[in-house]
Tab-separated table of C-alpha atoms and ligand atoms in Angstrom:
chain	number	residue	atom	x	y	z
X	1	UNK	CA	-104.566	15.456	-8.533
X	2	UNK	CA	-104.377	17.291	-11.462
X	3	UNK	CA	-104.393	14.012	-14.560
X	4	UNK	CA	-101.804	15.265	-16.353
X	5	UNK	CA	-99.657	15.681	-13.538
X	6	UNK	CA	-99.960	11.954	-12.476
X	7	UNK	CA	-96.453	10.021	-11.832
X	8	UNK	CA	-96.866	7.491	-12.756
X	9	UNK	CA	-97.768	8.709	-16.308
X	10	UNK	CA	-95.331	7.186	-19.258
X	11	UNK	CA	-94.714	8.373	-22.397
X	12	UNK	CA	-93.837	5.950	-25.499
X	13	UNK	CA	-91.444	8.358	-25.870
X	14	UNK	CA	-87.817	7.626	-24.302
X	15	UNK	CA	-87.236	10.046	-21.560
X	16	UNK	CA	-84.175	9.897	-19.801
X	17	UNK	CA	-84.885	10.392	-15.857
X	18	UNK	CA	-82.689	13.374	-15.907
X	19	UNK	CA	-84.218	14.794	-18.438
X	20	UNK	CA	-86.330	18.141	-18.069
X	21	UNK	CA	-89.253	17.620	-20.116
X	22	UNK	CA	-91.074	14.000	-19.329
X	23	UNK	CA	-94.631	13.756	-19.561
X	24	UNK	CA	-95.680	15.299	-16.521
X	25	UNK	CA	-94.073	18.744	-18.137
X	26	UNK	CA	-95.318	19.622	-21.688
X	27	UNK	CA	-94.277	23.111	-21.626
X	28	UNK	CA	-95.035	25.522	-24.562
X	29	UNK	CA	-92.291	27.090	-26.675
X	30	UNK	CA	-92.297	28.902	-29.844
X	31	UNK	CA	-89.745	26.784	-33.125
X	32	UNK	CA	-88.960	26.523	-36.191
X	33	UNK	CA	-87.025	24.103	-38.372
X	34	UNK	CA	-85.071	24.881	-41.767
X	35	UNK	CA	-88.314	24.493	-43.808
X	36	UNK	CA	-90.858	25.604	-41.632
X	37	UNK	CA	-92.138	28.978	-40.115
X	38	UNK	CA	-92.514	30.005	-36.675
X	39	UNK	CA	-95.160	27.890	-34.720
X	40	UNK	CA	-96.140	25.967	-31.010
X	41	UNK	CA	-94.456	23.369	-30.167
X	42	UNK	CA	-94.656	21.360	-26.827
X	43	UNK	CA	-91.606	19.806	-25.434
X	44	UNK	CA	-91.217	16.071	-24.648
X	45	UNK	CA	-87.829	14.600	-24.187
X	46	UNK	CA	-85.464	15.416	-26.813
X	47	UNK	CA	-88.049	16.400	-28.936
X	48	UNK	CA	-90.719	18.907	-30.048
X	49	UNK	CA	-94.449	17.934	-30.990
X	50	UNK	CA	-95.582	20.340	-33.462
X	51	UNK	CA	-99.109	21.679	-32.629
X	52	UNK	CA	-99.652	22.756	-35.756
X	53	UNK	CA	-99.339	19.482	-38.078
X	54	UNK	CA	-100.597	17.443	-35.260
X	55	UNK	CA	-103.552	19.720	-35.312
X	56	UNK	CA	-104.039	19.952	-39.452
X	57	UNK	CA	-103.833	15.889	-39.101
X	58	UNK	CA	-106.681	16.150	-36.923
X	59	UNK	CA	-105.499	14.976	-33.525
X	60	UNK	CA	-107.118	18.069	-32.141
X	61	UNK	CA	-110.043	18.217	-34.122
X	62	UNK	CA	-111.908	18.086	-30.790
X	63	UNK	CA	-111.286	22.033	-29.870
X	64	UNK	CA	-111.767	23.053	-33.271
X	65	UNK	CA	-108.429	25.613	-33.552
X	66	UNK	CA	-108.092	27.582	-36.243
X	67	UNK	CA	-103.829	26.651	-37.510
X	68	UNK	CA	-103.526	30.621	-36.994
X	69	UNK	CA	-103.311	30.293	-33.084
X	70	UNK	CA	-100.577	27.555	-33.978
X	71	UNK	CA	-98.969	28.324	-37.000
X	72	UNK	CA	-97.469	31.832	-35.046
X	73	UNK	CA	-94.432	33.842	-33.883
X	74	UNK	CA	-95.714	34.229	-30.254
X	75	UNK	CA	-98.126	31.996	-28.027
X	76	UNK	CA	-100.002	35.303	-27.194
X	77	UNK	CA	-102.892	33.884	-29.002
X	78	UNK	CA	-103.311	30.401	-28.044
X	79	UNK	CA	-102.343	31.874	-23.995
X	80	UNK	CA	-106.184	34.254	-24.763
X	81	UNK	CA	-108.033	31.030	-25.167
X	82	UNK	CA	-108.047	30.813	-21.412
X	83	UNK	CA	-105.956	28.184	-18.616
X	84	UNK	CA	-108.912	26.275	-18.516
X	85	UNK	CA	-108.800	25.313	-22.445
X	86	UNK	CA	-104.939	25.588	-22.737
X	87	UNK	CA	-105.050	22.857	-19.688
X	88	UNK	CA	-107.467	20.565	-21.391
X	89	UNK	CA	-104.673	20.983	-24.215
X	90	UNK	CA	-102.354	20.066	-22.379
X	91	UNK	CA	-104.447	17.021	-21.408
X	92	UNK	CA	-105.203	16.154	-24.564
X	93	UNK	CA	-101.125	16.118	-25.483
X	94	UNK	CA	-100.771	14.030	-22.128
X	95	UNK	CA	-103.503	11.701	-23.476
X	96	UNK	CA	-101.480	10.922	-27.172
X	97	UNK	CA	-97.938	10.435	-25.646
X	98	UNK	CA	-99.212	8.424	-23.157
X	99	UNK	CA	-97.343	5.092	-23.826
X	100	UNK	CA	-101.153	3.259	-23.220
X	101	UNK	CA	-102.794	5.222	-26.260
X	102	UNK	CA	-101.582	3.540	-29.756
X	103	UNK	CA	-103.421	6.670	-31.962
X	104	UNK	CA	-100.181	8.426	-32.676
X	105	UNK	CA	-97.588	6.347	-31.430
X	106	UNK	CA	-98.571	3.528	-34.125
X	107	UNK	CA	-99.331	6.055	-36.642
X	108	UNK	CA	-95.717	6.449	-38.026
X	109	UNK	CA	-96.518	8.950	-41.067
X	110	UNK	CA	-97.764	10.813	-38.733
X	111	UNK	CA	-95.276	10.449	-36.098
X	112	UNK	CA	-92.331	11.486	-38.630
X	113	UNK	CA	-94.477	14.583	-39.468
X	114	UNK	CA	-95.441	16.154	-35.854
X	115	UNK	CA	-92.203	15.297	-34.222
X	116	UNK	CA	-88.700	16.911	-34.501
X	117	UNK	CA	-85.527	16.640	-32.197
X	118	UNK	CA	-84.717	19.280	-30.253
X	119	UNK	CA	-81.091	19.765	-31.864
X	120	UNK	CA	-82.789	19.973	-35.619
X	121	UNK	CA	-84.901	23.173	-34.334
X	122	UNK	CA	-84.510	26.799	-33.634
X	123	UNK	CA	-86.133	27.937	-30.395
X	124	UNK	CA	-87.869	31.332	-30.938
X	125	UNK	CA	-89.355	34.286	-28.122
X	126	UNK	CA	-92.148	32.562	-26.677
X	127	UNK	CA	-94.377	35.261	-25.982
X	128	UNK	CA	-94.573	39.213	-27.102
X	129	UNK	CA	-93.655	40.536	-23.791
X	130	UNK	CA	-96.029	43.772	-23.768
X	131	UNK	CA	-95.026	45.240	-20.102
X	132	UNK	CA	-91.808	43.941	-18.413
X	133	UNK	CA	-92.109	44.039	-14.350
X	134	UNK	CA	-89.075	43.752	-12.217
X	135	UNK	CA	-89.219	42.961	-8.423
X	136	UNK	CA	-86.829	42.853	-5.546
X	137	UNK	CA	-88.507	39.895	-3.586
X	138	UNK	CA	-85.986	37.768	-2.242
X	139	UNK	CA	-84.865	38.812	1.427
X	140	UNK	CA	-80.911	37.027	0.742
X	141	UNK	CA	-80.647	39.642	-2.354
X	142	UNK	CA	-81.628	42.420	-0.625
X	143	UNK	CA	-79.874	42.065	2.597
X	144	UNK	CA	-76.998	41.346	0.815
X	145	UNK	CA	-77.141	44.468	-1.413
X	146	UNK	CA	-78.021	46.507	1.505
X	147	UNK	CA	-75.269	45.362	3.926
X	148	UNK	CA	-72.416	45.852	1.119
X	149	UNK	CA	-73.701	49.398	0.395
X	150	UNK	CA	-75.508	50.490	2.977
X	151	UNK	CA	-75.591	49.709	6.763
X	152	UNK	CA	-75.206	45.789	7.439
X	153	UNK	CA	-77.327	46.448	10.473
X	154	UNK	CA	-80.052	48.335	8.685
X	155	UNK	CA	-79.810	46.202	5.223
X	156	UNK	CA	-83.211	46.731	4.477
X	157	UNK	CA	-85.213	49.867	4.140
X	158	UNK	CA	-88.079	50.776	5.684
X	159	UNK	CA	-90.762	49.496	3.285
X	160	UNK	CA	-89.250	46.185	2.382
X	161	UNK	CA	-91.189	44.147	4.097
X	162	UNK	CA	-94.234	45.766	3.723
X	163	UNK	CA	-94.714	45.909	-0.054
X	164	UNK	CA	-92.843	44.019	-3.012
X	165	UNK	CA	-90.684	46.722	-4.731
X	166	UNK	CA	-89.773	46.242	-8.077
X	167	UNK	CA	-89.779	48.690	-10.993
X	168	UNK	CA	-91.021	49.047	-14.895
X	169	UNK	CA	-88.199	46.990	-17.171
X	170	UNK	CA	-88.061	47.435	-21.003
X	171	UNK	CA	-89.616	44.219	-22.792
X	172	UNK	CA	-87.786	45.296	-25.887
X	173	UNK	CA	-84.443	43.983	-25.473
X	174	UNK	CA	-85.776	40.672	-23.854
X	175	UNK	CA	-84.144	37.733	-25.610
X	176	UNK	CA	-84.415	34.110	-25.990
X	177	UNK	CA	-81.702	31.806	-24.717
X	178	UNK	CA	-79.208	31.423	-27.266
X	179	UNK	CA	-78.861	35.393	-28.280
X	180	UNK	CA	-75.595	36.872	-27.864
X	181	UNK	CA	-75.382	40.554	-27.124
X	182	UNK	CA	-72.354	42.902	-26.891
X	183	UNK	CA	-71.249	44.584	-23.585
X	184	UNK	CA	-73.183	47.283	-23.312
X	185	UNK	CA	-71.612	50.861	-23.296
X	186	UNK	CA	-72.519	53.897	-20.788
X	187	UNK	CA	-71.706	56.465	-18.361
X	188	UNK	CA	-69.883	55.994	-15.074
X	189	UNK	CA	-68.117	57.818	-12.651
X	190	UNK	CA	-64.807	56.272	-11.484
X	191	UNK	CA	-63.977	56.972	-7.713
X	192	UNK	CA	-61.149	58.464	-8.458
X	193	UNK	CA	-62.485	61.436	-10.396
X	194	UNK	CA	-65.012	64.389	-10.343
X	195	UNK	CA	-66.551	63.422	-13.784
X	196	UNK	CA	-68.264	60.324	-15.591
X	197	UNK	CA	-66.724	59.340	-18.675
X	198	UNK	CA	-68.465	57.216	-21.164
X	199	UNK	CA	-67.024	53.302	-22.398
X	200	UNK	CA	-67.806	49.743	-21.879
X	201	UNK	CA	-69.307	48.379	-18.520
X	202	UNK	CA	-66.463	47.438	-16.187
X	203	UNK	CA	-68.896	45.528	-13.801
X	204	UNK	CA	-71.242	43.654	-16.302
X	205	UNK	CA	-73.352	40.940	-14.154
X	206	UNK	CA	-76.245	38.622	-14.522
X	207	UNK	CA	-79.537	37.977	-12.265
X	208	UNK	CA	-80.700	34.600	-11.785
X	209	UNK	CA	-84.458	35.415	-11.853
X	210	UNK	CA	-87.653	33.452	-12.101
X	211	UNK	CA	-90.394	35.127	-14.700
X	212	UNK	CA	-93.906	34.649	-14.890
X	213	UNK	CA	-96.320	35.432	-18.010
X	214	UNK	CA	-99.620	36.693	-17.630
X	215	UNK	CA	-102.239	34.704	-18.942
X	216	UNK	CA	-105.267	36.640	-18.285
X	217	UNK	CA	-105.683	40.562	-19.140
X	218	UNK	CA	-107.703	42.828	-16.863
X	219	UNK	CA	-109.606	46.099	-17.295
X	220	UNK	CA	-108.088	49.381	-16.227
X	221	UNK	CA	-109.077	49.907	-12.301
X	222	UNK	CA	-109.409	46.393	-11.291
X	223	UNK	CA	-107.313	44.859	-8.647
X	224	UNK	CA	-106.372	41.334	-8.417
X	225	UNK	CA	-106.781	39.441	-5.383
X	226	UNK	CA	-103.866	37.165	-4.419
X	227	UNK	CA	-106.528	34.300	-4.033
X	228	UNK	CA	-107.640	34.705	-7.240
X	229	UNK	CA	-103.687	35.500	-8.978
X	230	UNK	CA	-103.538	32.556	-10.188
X	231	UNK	CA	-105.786	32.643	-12.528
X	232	UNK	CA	-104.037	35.126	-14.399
X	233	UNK	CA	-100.618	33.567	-14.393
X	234	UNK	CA	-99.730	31.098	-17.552
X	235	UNK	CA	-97.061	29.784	-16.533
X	236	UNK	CA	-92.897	30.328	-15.923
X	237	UNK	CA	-89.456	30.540	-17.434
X	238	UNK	CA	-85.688	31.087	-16.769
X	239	UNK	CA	-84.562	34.861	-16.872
X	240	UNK	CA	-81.501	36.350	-16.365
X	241	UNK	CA	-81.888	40.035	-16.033
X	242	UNK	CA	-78.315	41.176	-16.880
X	243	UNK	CA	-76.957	43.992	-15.167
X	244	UNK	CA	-74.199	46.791	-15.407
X	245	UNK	CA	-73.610	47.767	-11.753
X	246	UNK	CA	-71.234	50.568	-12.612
X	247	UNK	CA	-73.646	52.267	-14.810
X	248	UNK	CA	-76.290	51.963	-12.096
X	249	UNK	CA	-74.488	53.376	-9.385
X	250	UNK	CA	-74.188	56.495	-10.862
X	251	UNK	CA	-77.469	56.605	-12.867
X	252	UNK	CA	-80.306	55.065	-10.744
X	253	UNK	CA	-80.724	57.974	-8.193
X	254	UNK	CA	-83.134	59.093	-7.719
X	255	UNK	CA	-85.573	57.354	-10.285
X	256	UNK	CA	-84.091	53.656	-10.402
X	257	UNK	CA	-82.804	51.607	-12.435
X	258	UNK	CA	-82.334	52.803	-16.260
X	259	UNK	CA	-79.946	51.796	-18.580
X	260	UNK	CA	-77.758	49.602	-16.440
X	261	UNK	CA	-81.036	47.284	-17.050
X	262	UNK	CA	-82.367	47.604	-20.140
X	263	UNK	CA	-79.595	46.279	-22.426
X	264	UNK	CA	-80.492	42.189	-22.906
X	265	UNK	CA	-82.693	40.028	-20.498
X	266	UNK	CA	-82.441	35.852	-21.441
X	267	UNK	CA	-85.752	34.223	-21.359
X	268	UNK	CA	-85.472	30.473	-21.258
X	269	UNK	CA	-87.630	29.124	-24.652
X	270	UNK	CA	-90.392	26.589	-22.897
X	271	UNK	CA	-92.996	28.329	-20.735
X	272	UNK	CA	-93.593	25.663	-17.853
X	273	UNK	CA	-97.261	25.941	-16.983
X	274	UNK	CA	-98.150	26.899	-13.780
X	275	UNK	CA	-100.775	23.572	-13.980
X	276	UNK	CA	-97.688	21.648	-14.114
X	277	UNK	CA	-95.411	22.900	-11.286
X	278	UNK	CA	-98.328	22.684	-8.553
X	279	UNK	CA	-96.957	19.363	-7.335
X	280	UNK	CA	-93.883	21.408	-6.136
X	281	UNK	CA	-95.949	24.060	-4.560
X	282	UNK	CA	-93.946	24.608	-1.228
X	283	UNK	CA	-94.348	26.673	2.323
X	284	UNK	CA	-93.235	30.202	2.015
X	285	UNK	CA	-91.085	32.702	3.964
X	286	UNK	CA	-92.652	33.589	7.128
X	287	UNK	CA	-93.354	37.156	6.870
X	288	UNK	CA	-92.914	39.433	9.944
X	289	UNK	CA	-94.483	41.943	10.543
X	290	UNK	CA	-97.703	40.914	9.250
X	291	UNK	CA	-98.507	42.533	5.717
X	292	UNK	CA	-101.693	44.072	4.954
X	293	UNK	CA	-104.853	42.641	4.286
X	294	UNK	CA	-104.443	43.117	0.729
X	295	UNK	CA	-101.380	41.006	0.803
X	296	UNK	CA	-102.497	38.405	3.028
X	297	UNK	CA	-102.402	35.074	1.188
X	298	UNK	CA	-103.016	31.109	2.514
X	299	UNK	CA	-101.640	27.986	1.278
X	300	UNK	CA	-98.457	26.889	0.063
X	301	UNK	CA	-97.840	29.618	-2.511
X	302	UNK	CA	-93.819	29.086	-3.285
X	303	UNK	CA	-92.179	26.691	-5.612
X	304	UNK	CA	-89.568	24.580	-5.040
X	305	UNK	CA	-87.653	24.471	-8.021
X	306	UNK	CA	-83.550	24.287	-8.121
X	307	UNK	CA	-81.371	26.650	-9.816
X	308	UNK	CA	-77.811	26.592	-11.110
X	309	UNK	CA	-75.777	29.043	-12.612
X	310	UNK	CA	-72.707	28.471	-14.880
X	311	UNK	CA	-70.178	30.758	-16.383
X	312	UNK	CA	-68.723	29.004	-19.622
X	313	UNK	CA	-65.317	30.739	-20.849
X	314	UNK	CA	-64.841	30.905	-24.746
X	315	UNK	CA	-64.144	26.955	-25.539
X	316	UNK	CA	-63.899	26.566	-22.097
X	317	UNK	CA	-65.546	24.076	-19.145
X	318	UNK	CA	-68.614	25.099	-17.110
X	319	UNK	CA	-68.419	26.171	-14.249
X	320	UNK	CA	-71.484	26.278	-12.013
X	321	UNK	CA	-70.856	28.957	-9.564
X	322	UNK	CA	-74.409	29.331	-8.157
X	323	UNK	CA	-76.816	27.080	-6.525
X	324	UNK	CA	-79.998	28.661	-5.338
X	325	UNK	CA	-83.949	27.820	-5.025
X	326	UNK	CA	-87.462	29.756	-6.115
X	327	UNK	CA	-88.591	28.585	-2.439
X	328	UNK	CA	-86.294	31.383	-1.310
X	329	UNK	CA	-88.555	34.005	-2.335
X	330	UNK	CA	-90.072	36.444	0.852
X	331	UNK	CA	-92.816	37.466	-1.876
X	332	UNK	CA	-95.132	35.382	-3.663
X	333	UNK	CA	-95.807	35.573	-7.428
X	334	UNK	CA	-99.376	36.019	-6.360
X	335	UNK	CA	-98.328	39.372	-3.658
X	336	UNK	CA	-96.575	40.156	-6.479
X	337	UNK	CA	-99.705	40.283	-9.080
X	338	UNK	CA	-101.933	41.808	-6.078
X	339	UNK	CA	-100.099	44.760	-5.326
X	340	UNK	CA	-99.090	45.191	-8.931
X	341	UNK	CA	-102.893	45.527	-9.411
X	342	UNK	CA	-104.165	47.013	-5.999
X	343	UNK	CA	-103.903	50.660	-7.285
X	344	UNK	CA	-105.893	49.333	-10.740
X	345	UNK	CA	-102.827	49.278	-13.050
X	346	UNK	CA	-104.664	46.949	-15.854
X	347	UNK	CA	-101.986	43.786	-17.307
X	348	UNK	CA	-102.267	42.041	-20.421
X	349	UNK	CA	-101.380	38.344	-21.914
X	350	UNK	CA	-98.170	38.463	-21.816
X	351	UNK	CA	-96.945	40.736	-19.435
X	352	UNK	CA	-93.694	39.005	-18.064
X	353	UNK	CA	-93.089	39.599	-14.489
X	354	UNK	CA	-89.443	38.838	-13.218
X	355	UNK	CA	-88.597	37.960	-9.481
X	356	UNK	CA	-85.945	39.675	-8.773
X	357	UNK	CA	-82.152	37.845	-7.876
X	358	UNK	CA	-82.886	35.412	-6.005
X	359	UNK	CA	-80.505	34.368	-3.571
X	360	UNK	CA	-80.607	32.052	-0.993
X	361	UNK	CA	-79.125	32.002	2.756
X	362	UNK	CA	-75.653	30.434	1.910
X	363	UNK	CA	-73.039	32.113	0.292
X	364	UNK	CA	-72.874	29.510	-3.246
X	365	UNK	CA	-76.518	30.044	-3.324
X	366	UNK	CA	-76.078	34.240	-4.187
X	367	UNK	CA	-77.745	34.768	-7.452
X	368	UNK	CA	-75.840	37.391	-8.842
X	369	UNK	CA	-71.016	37.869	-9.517
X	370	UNK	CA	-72.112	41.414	-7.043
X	371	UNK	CA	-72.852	38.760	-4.520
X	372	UNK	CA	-70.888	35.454	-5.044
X	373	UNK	CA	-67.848	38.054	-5.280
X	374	UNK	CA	-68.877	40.405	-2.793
X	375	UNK	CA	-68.723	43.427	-4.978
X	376	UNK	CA	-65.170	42.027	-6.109
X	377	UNK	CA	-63.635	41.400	-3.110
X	378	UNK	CA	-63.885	37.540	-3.058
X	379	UNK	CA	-63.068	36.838	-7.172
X	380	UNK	CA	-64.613	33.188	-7.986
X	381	UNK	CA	-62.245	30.928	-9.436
X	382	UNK	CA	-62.696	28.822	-12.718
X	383	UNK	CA	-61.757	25.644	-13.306
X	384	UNK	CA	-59.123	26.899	-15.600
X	385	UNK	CA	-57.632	28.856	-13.332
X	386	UNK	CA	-59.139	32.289	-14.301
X	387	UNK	CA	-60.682	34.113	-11.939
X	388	UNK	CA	-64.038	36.692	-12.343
X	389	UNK	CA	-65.429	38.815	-10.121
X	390	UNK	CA	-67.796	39.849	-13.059
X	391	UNK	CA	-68.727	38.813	-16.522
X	392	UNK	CA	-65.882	38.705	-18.672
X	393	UNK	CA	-66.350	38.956	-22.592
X	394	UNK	CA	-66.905	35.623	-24.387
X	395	UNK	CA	-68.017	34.399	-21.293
X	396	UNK	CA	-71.753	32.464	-21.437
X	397	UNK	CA	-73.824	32.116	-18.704
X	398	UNK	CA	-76.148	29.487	-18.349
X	399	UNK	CA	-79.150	29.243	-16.234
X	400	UNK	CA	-81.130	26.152	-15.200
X	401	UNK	CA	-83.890	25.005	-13.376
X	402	UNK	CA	-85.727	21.867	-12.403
X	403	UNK	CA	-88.275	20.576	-9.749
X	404	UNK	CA	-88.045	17.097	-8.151
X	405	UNK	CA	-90.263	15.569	-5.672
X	406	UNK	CA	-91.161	11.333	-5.444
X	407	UNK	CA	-88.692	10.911	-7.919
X	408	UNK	CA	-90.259	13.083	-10.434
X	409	UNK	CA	-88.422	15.451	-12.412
X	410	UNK	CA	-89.612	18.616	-14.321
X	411	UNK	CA	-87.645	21.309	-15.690
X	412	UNK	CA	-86.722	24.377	-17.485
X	413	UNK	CA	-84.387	23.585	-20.340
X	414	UNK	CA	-81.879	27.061	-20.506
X	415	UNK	CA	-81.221	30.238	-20.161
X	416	UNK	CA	-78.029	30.976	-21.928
X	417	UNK	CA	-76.896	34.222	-23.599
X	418	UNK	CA	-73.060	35.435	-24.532
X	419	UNK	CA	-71.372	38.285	-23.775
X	420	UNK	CA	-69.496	39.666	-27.010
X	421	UNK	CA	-66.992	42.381	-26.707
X	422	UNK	CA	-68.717	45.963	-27.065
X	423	UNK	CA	-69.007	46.975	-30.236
I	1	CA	CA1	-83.461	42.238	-11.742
């Protein structure tokens, strides 16, 4: 077992059992407070270790950082020192919360100056997102999808099973939970004429998505292998890949999706390392037919992590209208990286690569309103009476994720953005 990932492990920092971020977590994330610039924090608890005053007090004299791969807008640079360093800093983190080890816990002066509560600090982007992937991978999404608009008993095409599809995104207009963003404008065609018009999305909805950031680059022409993927994947987040499913229907033949996509995506802030979640490594879909070789993977490749979805009016109650699970997946992350690479398309750190929707086999476990409403046809109702078979302005959506196994919790944090009337 992986040290760090130990259960029994306990911090001398308070964390609540519900909480997301014990010591078994230690995600990465990007802050800043009122007086201080952008730099890498880790998450514990409530609060935020700063990496960058714990390491100019010397706690990490040991791997000799310069404060430039701390004291940063992006974790791009402390992600190129490798997994193998980043997890012996993660150790090392592990080793001073550690409610056994007195060396910062009884150093007070110190304590005041690398630690910060969560509500006092800004979460930033975690990572420069260089190339934004999008897949299609989970089989309740796209038979769903299919059935509604194509032919329920051919839901899937032809090469589903075969390969992961997905597309190129726009890394651009990928924001950090928190960001509001106005409906986005475009051109549709209503059913009931013979020519678009342009306005604001009618049928604005969101993804719940799982992303992964690369953590290793490769050269142009090299294909990764999916035993060897994950060595090039840092670690995950919350993403909600919003969507405007009126401007896609009429712009997305024949080349895909376009600008029904590339408005706003929500990253969650902390990047859980993959290090950490390999306790809740899980069996995965059984694929039939058998893929090719190239695809071919063994061992327990999915995770099981648990995902909710809420839809928050303005001033309003929660509402979670979503329960679904990463275990859902038909695709790894790892098929996913080797057929990405298999016809020597090179990736960088910090390539983000999103799941697609993923839904699960029950109908409050659809990860997207075109779903849980059934293209509008089955509104969801709020708990104050409202009903939405889309995203209605003011509304915030909030996405969140956790893994639990032997009474160990480890989670996400957020994904929350709000939808502002178009501008
Ligand atoms: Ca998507």
């Amino acid at each position: 077992m992986i040290k760090a990932n130990d259960p029994s492990l306990k911090s001398w920092i308070e964390v609540p059992s519900n909480n997301d971020f014990p010591i078994q977590n230690l995600p990465f994330g990007i802050f800043k407070t009122q007086s201080s610039n952008s730099r890498v924090g880790v998450a514990i608890g409530d609060q935020v270790l700063d990496l960058s005053m714990l390491n100019k007090l010397g706690f990490l004299e040991d791997f000799k950082i310069d404060d430039s791969v701390f004291s940063t807008n992006y974790l791009n640079d402390l992600i190129a020192l490798g997994k193998p360093f980043c997890s012996a800093l993660r150790h090392r983190i592990s080793n001073l919360l550690n409610s056994n080890n007195p060396e910062l816990r009884d150093n007070k002066n110190a304590c005041y100056k690398v630690l910060h509560f969560m509500s006092n600090v800004q979460m930033q982007m975690p990572v420069k997102v260089g190339d934004y992937t999008d897949f299609y991978s989970s089989i309740y999404h796209a038979t769903n999808v299919g059935t509604m608009f194509r032919d329920p008993a051919n839901a899937l095409l032809p090469n589903w099973k075969h390969l992961p599809v997905g597309y190129h995104g726009r890394s651009s207009s990928i924001v950090v939970s928190g960001t509001s963003f106005h409906r986005p404008k475009g051109q549709t065609k209503p059913a009931d004429s013979d020519l678009p018009i342009f306005g604001p999305c009618k049928l604005l909805d969101f993804e719940l998505e799982m992303a992964f950031i690369i953590g290793k680059s490769t050269e142009l022409g090299t294909a990764v292998s999916t035993t060897d993927a994950d060595d090039y994947i840092f670690g995950l987040a919350l993403f909600n890949d919003w969507s405007a499913r009126d401007i896609q229907t009429w712009e997305y033949v024949p080349l895909g999706p376009f600008l029904a996509k590339n408005f706003a995506s929500t990253i969650s802030p902390w990047i859980v390392t993959l290090e950490a979640l390999e306790p809740f490594r899980t069996e995965g879909y059984k694929q039939e037919p058998k893929v090719l070789p190239y695809l071919e993977y063994s061992g327990e490749k999915n995770i099981d992590i648990q995902l909710e979805v809420s839809i928050q009016p303005e001033k309003g109650e929660e509402n979670t209208v979503c329960r679904s699970n990463f275990k859902f997946m038909y695709w790894t992350m790892e098929q996913q990286l080797a057929h990405h690479t298999s016809n020597g398309c090179n990736i960088n750190i910090g390539d983000l690569m999103a799941s697609g929707t993923i839904s699960g086999p029950a109908a409050n476990s659809f990860g997207s309103m075109l779903e849980l409403s059934w293209k509008g046809t089955k509104p969801v109702k709020l708990k104050d009476g409202t009903e939405r078979k889309f995203i209605n302005d003011n509304d915030t959506v909030i996405m969140r994720g956790y893994c639990e196994k032997n009474g160990l919790r480890i989670g996400f944090g957020e994904a929350a953005g709000k939808v502002l009337p178009t501008l």
